[in-house]
PDB file of C-alpha atoms in Angstrom:
ATOM      1  CA  ASN A  10       0.172  -0.169   0.179  1.00 61.00           C
ATOM      2  CA  GLU A  11       1.871   3.457  -1.278  1.00 69.00           C
ATOM      3  CA  VAL A  12      -0.549   5.363   0.263  1.00 83.00           C
ATOM      4  CA  ILE A  13      -1.435   4.729   4.596  1.00 90.00           C
ATOM      5  CA  LYS A  14       1.228   7.079   6.675  1.00 94.00           C
ATOM      6  CA  ASN A  15      -0.328   7.187   9.783  1.00 96.00           C
ATOM      7  CA  VAL A  16      -2.148   3.829  11.639  1.00 96.00           C
ATOM      8  CA  VAL A  17      -4.007   4.347  14.919  1.00 96.00           C
ATOM      9  CA  ILE A  18      -5.612   0.392  16.178  1.00 96.00           C
ATOM     10  CA  SER A  19      -9.057   0.657  17.977  1.00 95.00           C
ATOM     11  CA  ASP A  20      -8.720  -0.749  21.821  1.00 95.00           C
ATOM     12  CA  ASN A  21     -11.010  -3.637  20.574  1.00 95.00           C
ATOM     13  CA  VAL A  22      -8.253  -4.998  18.714  1.00 96.00           C
ATOM     14  CA  ILE A  23      -6.353  -8.264  20.066  1.00 96.00           C
ATOM     15  CA  LEU A  24      -4.552  -9.115  17.464  1.00 97.00           C
ATOM     16  CA  ILE A  25      -2.493  -7.476  14.480  1.00 96.00           C
ATOM     17  CA  ASP A  26      -3.054 -10.176  11.234  1.00 95.00           C
ATOM     18  CA  THR A  27       0.038 -11.805   9.691  1.00 96.00           C
ATOM     19  CA  HIS A  28       1.539  -9.430   7.050  1.00 95.00           C
ATOM     20  CA  ALA A  29      -1.212  -6.539   7.866  1.00 95.00           C
ATOM     21  CA  TYR A  30       0.677  -3.390   7.087  1.00 95.00           C
ATOM     22  CA  ASN A  31       3.273  -5.259   4.912  1.00 95.00           C
ATOM     23  CA  LYS A  32       4.982  -3.439   2.497  1.00 94.00           C
ATOM     24  CA  CYS A  33       2.951  -0.185   3.394  1.00 95.00           C
ATOM     25  CA  LYS A  34       6.428   1.827   2.633  1.00 91.00           C
ATOM     26  CA  ARG A  35       4.745   5.382   3.361  1.00 94.00           C
ATOM     27  CA  LEU A  36       3.909   3.855   6.848  1.00 96.00           C
ATOM     28  CA  GLU A  37       5.229   6.548   9.533  1.00 97.00           C
ATOM     29  CA  SER A  38       3.931   5.616  12.705  1.00 97.00           C
ATOM     30  CA  VAL A  39       1.644   3.333  14.532  1.00 97.00           C
ATOM     31  CA  LYS A  40      -0.134   3.600  17.526  1.00 96.00           C
ATOM     32  CA  PHE A  41      -1.913  -0.245  18.926  1.00 96.00           C
ATOM     33  CA  GLY A  42      -4.980   0.371  20.897  1.00 94.00           C
ATOM     34  CA  GLN A  43      -5.162  -1.009  24.618  1.00 95.00           C
ATOM     35  CA  SER A  44      -6.422  -4.278  23.896  1.00 96.00           C
ATOM     36  CA  ILE A  45      -3.537  -5.878  21.267  1.00 96.00           C
ATOM     37  CA  GLU A  46      -1.538  -8.566  22.355  1.00 97.00           C
ATOM     38  CA  GLU A  47       0.120 -10.207  19.542  1.00 97.00           C
ATOM     39  CA  ILE A  48       1.649  -8.780  16.416  1.00 98.00           C
ATOM     40  CA  GLY A  49       1.402 -10.892  13.945  1.00 97.00           C
ATOM     41  CA  GLU A  50       4.078 -12.773  11.395  1.00 97.00           C
ATOM     42  CA  GLY A  51       5.736  -9.645   9.053  1.00 97.00           C
ATOM     43  CA  SER A  52       3.097  -7.526   9.844  1.00 97.00           C
ATOM     44  CA  PHE A  53       4.819  -4.714   9.387  1.00 97.00           C
ATOM     45  CA  SER A  54       7.708  -5.400   7.608  1.00 97.00           C
ATOM     46  CA  VAL A  55       9.152  -3.506   4.671  1.00 96.00           C
ATOM     47  CA  CYS A  56       8.067  -0.436   5.847  1.00 96.00           C
ATOM     48  CA  TRP A  57      11.385   1.728   5.012  1.00 95.00           C
ATOM     49  CA  ASN A  58       9.396   4.561   6.350  1.00 96.00           C
ATOM     50  CA  LEU A  59       8.526   3.499   9.734  1.00 97.00           C
ATOM     51  CA  LYS A  60       9.631   5.687  12.657  1.00 97.00           C
ATOM     52  CA  GLN A  61       7.350   5.564  15.438  1.00 96.00           C
ATOM     53  CA  VAL A  62       5.623   2.998  16.903  1.00 97.00           C
ATOM     54  CA  THR A  63       3.737   2.566  20.271  1.00 96.00           C
ATOM     55  CA  VAL A  64       2.470  -0.270  21.869  1.00 95.00           C
ATOM     56  CA  ASN A  65       0.090  -1.165  25.074  1.00 93.00           C
ATOM     57  CA  LYS A  66       0.854  -2.515  27.835  1.00 93.00           C
ATOM     58  CA  LYS A  67      -1.057  -5.559  27.099  1.00 95.00           C
ATOM     59  CA  LEU A  68       1.252  -6.755  24.592  1.00 97.00           C
ATOM     60  CA  LYS A  69       2.249 -10.583  24.845  1.00 97.00           C
ATOM     61  CA  VAL A  70       3.548 -11.864  21.520  1.00 98.00           C
ATOM     62  CA  ILE A  71       6.017 -10.357  18.254  1.00 98.00           C
ATOM     63  CA  GLY A  72       5.580 -12.516  15.236  1.00 97.00           C
ATOM     64  CA  GLU A  73       8.477 -13.508  13.075  1.00 97.00           C
ATOM     65  CA  TRP A  74       9.818 -10.694  10.593  1.00 97.00           C
ATOM     66  CA  ALA A  75       7.419  -8.225  12.460  1.00 98.00           C
ATOM     67  CA  PHE A  76       9.474  -5.204  12.164  1.00 98.00           C
ATOM     68  CA  SER A  77      11.818  -6.491   9.810  1.00 97.00           C
ATOM     69  CA  ASP A  78      13.783  -4.207   7.081  1.00 97.00           C
ATOM     70  CA  CYS A  79      12.338  -1.357   9.107  1.00 97.00           C
ATOM     71  CA  ASP A  80      15.301   1.046   7.878  1.00 95.00           C
ATOM     72  CA  SER A  81      14.142   4.505   9.768  1.00 97.00           C
ATOM     73  CA  LEU A  82      12.660   2.346  12.627  1.00 97.00           C
ATOM     74  CA  GLU A  83      15.535   3.444  15.307  1.00 94.00           C
ATOM     75  CA  THR A  84      13.667   2.799  18.588  1.00 93.00           C
ATOM     76  CA  LEU A  85      11.228   0.908  20.305  1.00 95.00           C
ATOM     77  CA  ASP A  86      10.243   0.483  23.482  1.00 95.00           C
ATOM     78  CA  LEU A  87       8.319  -2.148  25.178  1.00 97.00           C
ATOM     79  CA  PRO A  88       6.834  -3.196  28.230  1.00 96.00           C
ATOM     80  CA  ASP A  89       7.361  -5.597  30.152  1.00 95.00           C
ATOM     81  CA  SER A  90       4.146  -7.847  29.344  1.00 97.00           C
ATOM     82  CA  VAL A  91       6.178  -8.975  26.393  1.00 97.00           C
ATOM     83  CA  GLU A  92       6.672 -12.910  26.632  1.00 97.00           C
ATOM     84  CA  SER A  93       7.494 -14.173  23.112  1.00 97.00           C
ATOM     85  CA  ILE A  94       9.802 -12.323  20.361  1.00 98.00           C
ATOM     86  CA  GLY A  95       9.860 -14.027  17.154  1.00 97.00           C
ATOM     87  CA  ALA A  96      12.830 -14.929  14.662  1.00 97.00           C
ATOM     88  CA  GLU A  97      14.180 -11.882  12.574  1.00 97.00           C
ATOM     89  CA  ALA A  98      11.564  -9.769  14.205  1.00 98.00           C
ATOM     90  CA  PHE A  99      13.700  -6.433  14.132  1.00 98.00           C
ATOM     91  CA  GLY A 100      16.440  -8.008  11.940  1.00 97.00           C
ATOM     92  CA  GLN A 101      17.823  -5.123   9.419  1.00 96.00           C
ATOM     93  CA  SER A 102      15.629  -2.539  11.084  1.00 97.00           C
ATOM     94  CA  GLY A 103      17.133   0.788  12.353  1.00 97.00           C
ATOM     95  CA  ILE A 104      16.581   0.217  15.535  1.00 97.00           C
ATOM     96  CA  LYS A 105      19.855   1.527  17.416  1.00 96.00           C
ATOM     97  CA  GLU A 106      19.146   1.003  21.201  1.00 96.00           C
ATOM     98  CA  PHE A 107      16.887  -1.580  22.908  1.00 97.00           C
ATOM     99  CA  ARG A 108      15.967  -3.355  26.106  1.00 97.00           C
ATOM    100  CA  PHE A 109      14.197  -6.905  26.429  1.00 98.00           C
ATOM    101  CA  PRO A 110      11.185  -7.052  28.387  1.00 97.00           C
ATOM    102  CA  ASN A 111      12.034  -9.314  31.714  1.00 95.00           C
ATOM    103  CA  LYS A 112       9.668 -11.949  31.207  1.00 95.00           C
ATOM    104  CA  MET A 113      11.665 -13.133  28.352  1.00 97.00           C
ATOM    105  CA  LYS A 114      13.428 -16.681  28.507  1.00 97.00           C
ATOM    106  CA  GLU A 115      14.796 -17.125  24.829  1.00 97.00           C
ATOM    107  CA  ILE A 116      16.258 -14.839  22.251  1.00 98.00           C
ATOM    108  CA  SER A 117      15.400 -15.951  19.002  1.00 95.00           C
ATOM    109  CA  THR A 118      17.797 -16.297  15.737  1.00 95.00           C
ATOM    110  CA  GLY A 119      17.806 -13.584  14.222  1.00 96.00           C
ATOM    111  CA  THR A 120      16.307 -11.082  15.882  1.00 97.00           C
ATOM    112  CA  PHE A 121      18.395  -8.051  15.462  1.00 97.00           C
ATOM    113  CA  SER A 122      20.487  -9.549  12.553  1.00 96.00           C
ATOM    114  CA  THR A 123      21.496  -7.292  10.306  1.00 96.00           C
ATOM    115  CA  SER A 124      20.280  -4.580  12.228  1.00 96.00           C
ATOM    116  CA  ASP A 125      21.736  -0.957  13.250  1.00 96.00           C
ATOM    117  CA  LEU A 126      22.028  -2.028  16.952  1.00 97.00           C
ATOM    118  CA  GLU A 127      24.135  -0.630  19.028  1.00 95.00           C
ATOM    119  CA  LYS A 128      23.202  -1.466  22.627  1.00 95.00           C
ATOM    120  CA  VAL A 129      21.021  -4.168  23.694  1.00 97.00           C
ATOM    121  CA  THR A 130      20.166  -5.585  27.134  1.00 97.00           C
ATOM    122  CA  LEU A 131      18.947  -8.855  27.910  1.00 98.00           C
ATOM    123  CA  PRO A 132      16.416  -9.822  30.275  1.00 96.00           C
ATOM    124  CA  GLU A 133      16.936 -10.751  33.680  1.00 93.00           C
ATOM    125  CA  ASN A 134      16.363 -14.229  34.020  1.00 95.00           C
ATOM    126  CA  VAL A 135      17.048 -15.265  29.789  1.00 98.00           C
ATOM    127  CA  GLU A 136      18.138 -18.442  29.281  1.00 98.00           C
ATOM    128  CA  VAL A 137      18.834 -18.958  25.510  1.00 98.00           C
ATOM    129  CA  ILE A 138      20.784 -16.591  23.115  1.00 98.00           C
ATOM    130  CA  GLY A 139      20.140 -17.510  19.937  1.00 97.00           C
ATOM    131  CA  GLY A 140      21.772 -15.921  16.676  1.00 96.00           C
ATOM    132  CA  ALA A 141      20.177 -13.139  17.697  1.00 97.00           C
ATOM    133  CA  PHE A 142      22.988 -10.411  17.083  1.00 97.00           C
ATOM    134  CA  ALA A 143      24.792 -11.465  14.248  1.00 96.00           C
ATOM    135  CA  GLN A 144      26.031  -8.547  11.487  1.00 95.00           C
ATOM    136  CA  THR A 145      24.804  -5.930  13.744  1.00 97.00           C
ATOM    137  CA  GLY A 146      26.990  -3.030  15.793  1.00 94.00           C
ATOM    138  CA  ILE A 147      27.039  -3.911  19.387  1.00 94.00           C
ATOM    139  CA  THR A 148      30.581  -3.654  21.101  1.00 90.00           C
ATOM    140  CA  GLU A 149      29.682  -4.675  24.678  1.00 91.00           C
ATOM    141  CA  VAL A 150      26.998  -6.745  26.149  1.00 96.00           C
ATOM    142  CA  PHE A 151      26.195  -7.736  29.909  1.00 97.00           C
ATOM    143  CA  ILE A 152      25.180 -11.997  29.784  1.00 98.00           C
ATOM    144  CA  PRO A 153      23.013 -13.070  33.088  1.00 98.00           C
ATOM    145  CA  ASP A 154      23.943 -16.142  35.410  1.00 98.00           C
ATOM    146  CA  SER A 155      20.867 -17.038  34.246  1.00 98.00           C
ATOM    147  CA  VAL A 156      21.918 -17.975  30.795  1.00 98.00           C
ATOM    148  CA  THR A 157      22.479 -21.566  29.789  1.00 98.00           C
ATOM    149  CA  ASP A 158      23.274 -21.457  26.260  1.00 98.00           C
ATOM    150  CA  ILE A 159      24.260 -19.132  23.542  1.00 98.00           C
ATOM    151  CA  SER A 160      24.385 -20.389  19.533  1.00 97.00           C
ATOM    152  CA  PRO A 161      27.841 -20.372  18.415  1.00 96.00           C
ATOM    153  CA  TYR A 162      26.367 -17.686  15.992  1.00 96.00           C
ATOM    154  CA  ALA A 163      25.333 -15.435  18.477  1.00 97.00           C
ATOM    155  CA  PHE A 164      27.779 -12.703  18.050  1.00 96.00           C
ATOM    156  CA  ASP A 165      28.746 -13.593  14.588  1.00 94.00           C
ATOM    157  CA  GLY A 166      29.968 -10.458  12.476  1.00 93.00           C
ATOM    158  CA  CYS A 167      30.075  -8.198  15.380  1.00 93.00           C
ATOM    159  CA  PRO A 168      32.644  -5.430  15.951  1.00 88.00           C
ATOM    160  CA  ARG A 169      35.687  -6.767  16.772  1.00 80.00           C
ATOM    161  CA  GLU A 170      35.918  -4.733  19.744  1.00 81.00           C
ATOM    162  CA  LEU A 171      32.904  -6.335  21.540  1.00 88.00           C
ATOM    163  CA  VAL A 172      33.194  -7.080  25.185  1.00 89.00           C
ATOM    164  CA  LEU A 173      30.857  -9.784  26.952  1.00 93.00           C
ATOM    165  CA  LEU A 174      30.400  -8.913  30.585  1.00 94.00           C
ATOM    166  CA  TYR A 175      29.336 -11.374  33.149  1.00 96.00           C
ATOM    167  CA  ASP A 176      29.204 -12.071  36.741  1.00 97.00           C
ATOM    168  CA  ASN A 177      29.612 -15.477  38.294  1.00 97.00           C
ATOM    169  CA  ASN A 178      28.320 -17.589  34.586  1.00 97.00           C
ATOM    170  CA  PRO A 179      31.417 -19.892  33.794  1.00 97.00           C
ATOM    171  CA  LEU A 180      29.311 -20.477  30.579  1.00 98.00           C
ATOM    172  CA  VAL A 181      30.459 -16.569  28.970  1.00 97.00           C
ATOM    173  CA  PRO A 182      34.393 -16.877  29.704  1.00 94.00           C
ATOM    174  CA  LYS A 183      34.364 -20.449  28.209  1.00 96.00           C
ATOM    175  CA  TYR A 184      32.217 -19.275  24.970  1.00 96.00           C
ATOM    176  CA  ALA A 185      34.175 -16.378  24.358  1.00 92.00           C
ATOM    177  CA  GLU A 186      37.645 -18.208  24.488  1.00 90.00           C
ATOM    178  CA  GLU A 187      36.523 -19.957  21.864  1.00 93.00           C
ATOM    179  CA  HIS A 188      34.823 -17.762  19.516  1.00 92.00           C
ATOM    180  CA  ASN A 189      37.482 -15.416  20.093  1.00 87.00           C
ATOM    181  CA  ILE A 190      35.966 -12.399  21.937  1.00 89.00           C
ATOM    182  CA  VAL A 191      36.889 -10.429  24.800  1.00 86.00           C
ATOM    183  CA  CYS A 192      35.529 -11.509  27.980  1.00 89.00           C
ATOM    184  CA  VAL A 193      35.693  -8.979  30.925  1.00 89.00           C
ATOM    185  CA  LYS A 194      33.599  -9.604  34.115  1.00 91.00           C
ATOM    186  CA  ARG A 195      31.559  -6.796  35.389  1.00 90.00           C
ATOM    187  CA  SER A 196      32.965  -5.605  38.527  1.00 90.00           C
ATOM    188  CA  GLU A 197      36.349  -5.488  36.610  1.00 85.00           C
ATOM    189  CA  TYR A 198      35.044  -3.834  33.349  1.00 81.00           C
ATOM    190  CA  ASN A 199      36.340  -0.086  32.874  1.00 70.00           C
ATOM    191  CA  PRO A 200      35.715   0.505  29.027  1.00 66.00           C
ATOM    192  CA  VAL A 201      38.675   3.013  29.062  1.00 57.00           C
ATOM    193  CA  LEU A 202      41.485   0.772  29.798  1.00 48.00           C
ATOM    194  CA  THR A 203      44.596   2.960  31.198  1.00 42.00           C
ATOM    195  CA  VAL A 204      47.266  -0.011  30.212  1.00 44.00           C
ATOM    196  CA  GLU A 205      50.298   0.994  30.135  1.00 45.00           C
ATOM    197  CA  LEU A 206      52.206   0.480  26.903  1.00 44.00           C
ATOM    198  CA  VAL A 207      56.219  -0.693  27.144  1.00 39.00           C
ATOM    199  CA  ASN A 208      57.050   2.943  25.480  1.00 46.00           C
ATOM    200  CA  GLY A 209      55.265   4.560  28.329  1.00 47.00           C
ATOM    201  CA  LYS A 210      52.616   5.470  26.238  1.00 48.00           C
ATOM    202  CA  PRO A 211      48.921   5.523  27.867  1.00 48.00           C
ATOM    203  CA  LEU A 212      46.320   3.882  25.652  1.00 49.00           C
ATOM    204  CA  ASN A 213      43.949   5.867  23.942  1.00 49.00           C
ATOM    205  CA  ASP A 214      46.161   9.039  24.628  1.00 49.00           C
ATOM    206  CA  GLU A 215      45.476  12.566  23.934  1.00 52.00           C
ATOM    207  CA  LYS A 216      48.093  12.510  21.136  1.00 54.00           C
ATOM    208  CA  ASN A 217      46.997   9.791  19.853  1.00 51.00           C
ATOM    209  CA  GLN A 218      49.964   8.358  20.026  1.00 51.00           C
ATOM    210  CA  GLY A 219      49.469   4.780  21.741  1.00 54.00           C
ATOM    211  CA  ILE A 220      46.915   2.467  20.518  1.00 55.00           C
ATOM    212  CA  ASN A 221      43.095   2.898  21.138  1.00 59.00           C
ATOM    213  CA  GLN A 222      40.874   1.117  22.578  1.00 57.00           C
ATOM    214  CA  GLU A 223      39.619  -1.506  19.691  1.00 58.00           C
ATOM    215  CA  ASP A 224      43.285  -2.410  18.617  1.00 61.00           C
ATOM    216  CA  TYR A 225      43.414  -3.156  21.958  1.00 58.00           C
ATOM    217  CA  ASN A 226      41.034  -5.247  22.444  1.00 56.00           C
ATOM    218  CA  LEU A 227      41.605  -6.846  19.101  1.00 55.00           C
ATOM    219  CA  VAL A 228      45.813  -7.605  20.077  1.00 54.00           C
ATOM    220  CA  LYS A 229      44.450  -8.934  23.319  1.00 54.00           C
ATOM    221  CA  ARG A 230      41.930 -11.483  22.086  1.00 48.00           C
ATOM    222  CA  ARG A 231      44.116 -13.005  19.296  1.00 45.00           C
ATOM    223  CA  ASN A 232      47.749 -13.311  21.911  1.00 42.00           C
ATOM    224  CA  ASN A 233      48.746 -14.981  25.120  1.00 34.00           C
ATOM    225  CA  THR A 234      52.004 -13.772  24.639  1.00 29.00           C
ATOM    226  CA  ASP A 235      53.773 -10.339  23.753  1.00 34.00           C
ATOM    227  CA  ALA A 236      52.190  -8.925  20.592  1.00 34.00           C
ATOM    228  CA  TYR A 237      53.320  -6.240  18.257  1.00 32.00           C
ATOM    229  CA  LEU A 238      51.596  -3.930  16.413  1.00 35.00           C
ATOM    230  CA  SER A 239      53.391  -2.919  13.396  1.00 36.00           C
ATOM    231  CA  MET A 240      51.391   0.160  12.656  1.00 34.00           C
ATOM    232  CA  PHE A 241      52.227   1.804  15.616  1.00 36.00           C
ATOM    233  CA  ASP A 242      55.830   0.423  16.197  1.00 37.00           C
ATOM    234  CA  VAL A 243      54.928  -0.213  19.358  1.00 38.00           C
ATOM    235  CA  TYR A 244      54.871  -3.631  21.578  1.00 37.00           C
ATOM    236  CA  VAL A 245      52.133  -4.398  24.337  1.00 41.00           C
ATOM    237  CA  SER A 246      53.669  -5.726  27.624  1.00 38.00           C
ATOM    238  CA  ASN A 247      52.874  -9.253  27.971  1.00 37.00           C
ATOM    239  CA  GLU A 248      51.863  -7.876  31.868  1.00 38.00           C
ATOM    240  CA  TYR A 249      48.551  -6.378  30.165  1.00 39.00           C
ATOM    241  CA  ILE A 250      47.631  -9.271  28.154  1.00 39.00           C
TER     242      ILE A 250
END
């Protein structure tokens, strides 16, 4: 549909049907009525101009591909009533920051794959993380102690400076080591490290004579001994790796 720009769902509607507004390319805003419990599969997919979605507090289910390919949708706040988000629900969307509702136990495959996501907060009691964040821009994420399974593809193709944070979950450092990802206990994490290089220049120094956070993390994850960065002509001490 090339005409619809704004949609207001009445309060007596419970379900948005499958592909209801799929490819409404001029659609800019959606406001859900107070009774909506489920957003169906692909219901707002390929709505390239959709910028604003106002969700009610009774919503429980978001179907697969519900908001996939919504390039202009940069934010979406969901109530804690949401229990399930389907695969690829926000794939290739413009959402940059997202907080998962706390009732959710599983993060589905491809939930945010190849999207613009940069920051994410997982549910407090989540147990399974599928291949949800592949090819996104997230650089750090806290993994709760409740997690018992993480897909090998959960963070596939994420920036090389990605850091996994954890409290006491032994799965996290094991997973990080297996997948060549930096892992730090949350209590010990300082996103701006003050590592001293062998030549005495600090990481991220004002004159940019040291190495930046991204390159330090790359060295840290690839080396267990002294590492040489030819591009900076400086050695990184084994004491800090």
